Amino acid sequence: MFDFINREMANVVLSIDGRKPINDNMRKKPDGSGSYDDVINKFKRLAAAREHKNYYIRGTFTRHNLDFSKDFRHLADLGFRYISLEPAVGAGKDFHIRPADINSICAEYDRLLMMINERHAAGKPAHFFHFMLDLSGGPCLKKRLIGCGAGAEYVAITPAGEIYPCHQFVGRGAYKMGSLAEGITNAGLRDKFLNSTLHDKAHCRDCFAQLYCSGGCHASAELHTGNILEADEVSCSLQKKRLECAIMLKVMSTEREKS
């Protein structure tokens, strides 16, 4: 499997949430036991086989482990260099991130920023996906205006053949676009996504981060506000904080190179 993956796949995402207790609390096997011990050594071998390039260790933090910088440190200390830890967005579950958690998460991003800077200064670099910023490149302007492209540039297809704008809309009846048997039967919905740009999102017009997040996730916005053009408070706030940290890390790196 390693040989095939390394030969055929330009990028690989490896799912683990961090420290063993944190991972095993959420990622359980059918018998109720945790999955950490089953995957961690395999992930280390695969990362080494790829010469620590073109992969991400990808975890999810919940409101039960808002100290996720410790999970980053754990994974970095194991030798992983490319790490992504995403907030558990959603509604209705006790582990979902809530507006009341925003300040704590922002403070944790600051701790993570300093940790990454210290590691780079010590010659032990580890990279955090949301703090990696390309100021001179990135998507073209059209892509920045449209965003992710859900419902317009790609769709999700269920095992039953139903077509939705993306996997996060699956099961939301109002967002069914059609089926493999009938094709796209709701062209108006397709056009709605195609024409939903930054210009249509009032909360984005004066935001410094607008051309980096492109208005955020449509599915998350619809889940929390009922409208893909409105802002999800949690996602919006965290995106701006991550961008601030990315800019600060860029400044720290530049100053370190000068010295």
XYZ file of C-alpha atoms in Angstrom, residues 112-254:
143
model
C 0.807 27.518 18.975
C 2.332 30.407 17.043
C 5.085 30.865 19.623
C 5.696 27.123 19.799
C 6.173 26.894 16.027
C 8.477 29.900 15.978
C 10.611 28.374 18.755
C 10.863 25.077 16.903
C 11.961 26.798 13.697
C 14.534 28.868 15.579
C 15.886 25.652 17.142
C 16.196 23.944 13.751
C 13.311 21.534 14.420
C 10.660 22.878 12.043
C 7.057 21.740 12.064
C 4.370 23.405 9.981
C 0.739 24.150 10.838
C -1.551 24.119 7.803
C -3.557 27.206 8.778
C -0.452 29.278 9.454
C 1.111 28.648 6.043
C 0.659 31.772 3.949
C 1.803 32.535 0.406
C 1.740 36.324 0.138
C 3.058 36.375 -3.416
C 0.971 33.577 -4.947
C -2.143 31.575 -4.197
C -5.415 31.318 -6.113
C -6.354 33.733 -8.907
C -8.781 36.572 -8.158
C -11.760 34.746 -9.676
C -11.148 31.754 -7.434
C -10.783 34.010 -4.395
C -14.146 35.622 -5.187
C -16.005 32.336 -5.702
C -14.442 30.367 -2.867
C -14.395 26.592 -2.611
C -16.478 25.938 -5.739
C -19.069 23.680 -4.096
C -22.134 23.202 -6.295
C -20.490 24.970 -9.214
C -17.055 23.470 -9.858
C -17.658 20.135 -8.142
C -20.407 18.147 -6.415
C -20.787 15.232 -4.023
C -22.530 12.021 -5.084
C -24.040 9.686 -2.496
C -24.006 5.870 -2.742
C -27.660 6.142 -3.809
C -26.681 8.434 -6.693
C -28.031 11.676 -5.249
C -26.124 14.853 -6.136
C -25.385 17.570 -3.564
C -23.163 20.696 -3.696
C -20.597 19.034 -1.401
C -20.391 16.203 1.120
C -21.437 18.481 3.985
C -24.802 19.200 2.330
C -25.709 15.513 1.972
C -29.055 14.847 3.613
C -30.220 18.460 3.520
C -33.180 17.999 1.210
C -33.388 21.598 0.025
C -29.866 21.266 -1.349
C -30.349 18.144 -3.451
C -29.287 19.111 -6.979
C -30.426 15.964 -8.776
C -29.273 12.394 -9.257
C -27.142 10.269 -11.535
C -30.317 8.852 -13.060
C -31.949 12.224 -13.800
C -28.964 14.568 -14.009
C -29.048 18.079 -12.531
C -32.714 18.796 -11.916
C -32.238 21.898 -9.784
C -30.242 24.180 -12.073
C -31.299 27.190 -10.026
C -29.413 25.818 -7.037
C -26.322 25.315 -9.176
C -26.570 28.923 -10.359
C -27.038 30.097 -6.784
C -23.680 28.628 -5.798
C -21.983 29.751 -8.978
C -23.051 33.349 -8.412
C -22.451 33.484 -4.650
C -19.309 35.581 -4.549
C -17.708 37.867 -1.992
C -19.670 40.753 -3.501
C -22.890 39.108 -2.263
C -21.715 38.646 1.323
C -22.276 41.787 3.363
C -20.157 40.581 6.292
C -17.126 40.237 3.996
C -17.085 43.669 2.390
C -14.949 45.431 5.003
C -13.040 42.376 6.263
C -9.250 42.290 5.879
C -9.352 38.494 5.421
C -11.891 38.374 2.608
C -9.494 37.390 -0.192
C -7.910 34.664 1.922
C -11.022 32.837 3.100
C -13.337 33.785 0.199
C -16.295 34.103 2.525
C -15.853 30.821 4.317
C -17.659 27.493 4.068
C -21.123 27.581 2.501
C -22.253 24.455 4.356
C -21.201 25.806 7.742
C -22.873 29.155 7.048
C -26.131 27.459 6.037
C -26.057 25.149 9.050
C -25.740 28.012 11.543
C -27.639 30.819 9.803
C -29.863 29.113 7.232
C -28.236 31.140 4.448
C -25.059 30.397 2.492
C -24.451 34.138 2.177
C -24.385 34.812 5.922
C -21.438 34.416 8.310
C -20.921 31.594 10.771
C -19.532 33.460 13.800
C -17.171 30.696 14.923
C -15.673 29.932 11.526
C -15.343 33.616 10.641
C -13.630 34.567 13.901
C -11.188 31.662 13.829
C -10.295 32.226 10.192
C -9.332 35.846 10.908
C -7.261 34.815 13.935
C -5.412 32.143 11.964
C -4.598 34.651 9.237
C -3.239 37.098 11.825
C -1.022 34.329 13.208
C 0.142 33.380 9.718
C 1.178 36.979 9.039
C 2.976 37.192 12.389
C 4.809 33.931 11.708
C 5.874 35.317 8.341
C 7.251 38.426 10.065
C 9.094 36.329 12.656
C 10.619 34.186 9.923
C 11.788 37.240 7.998
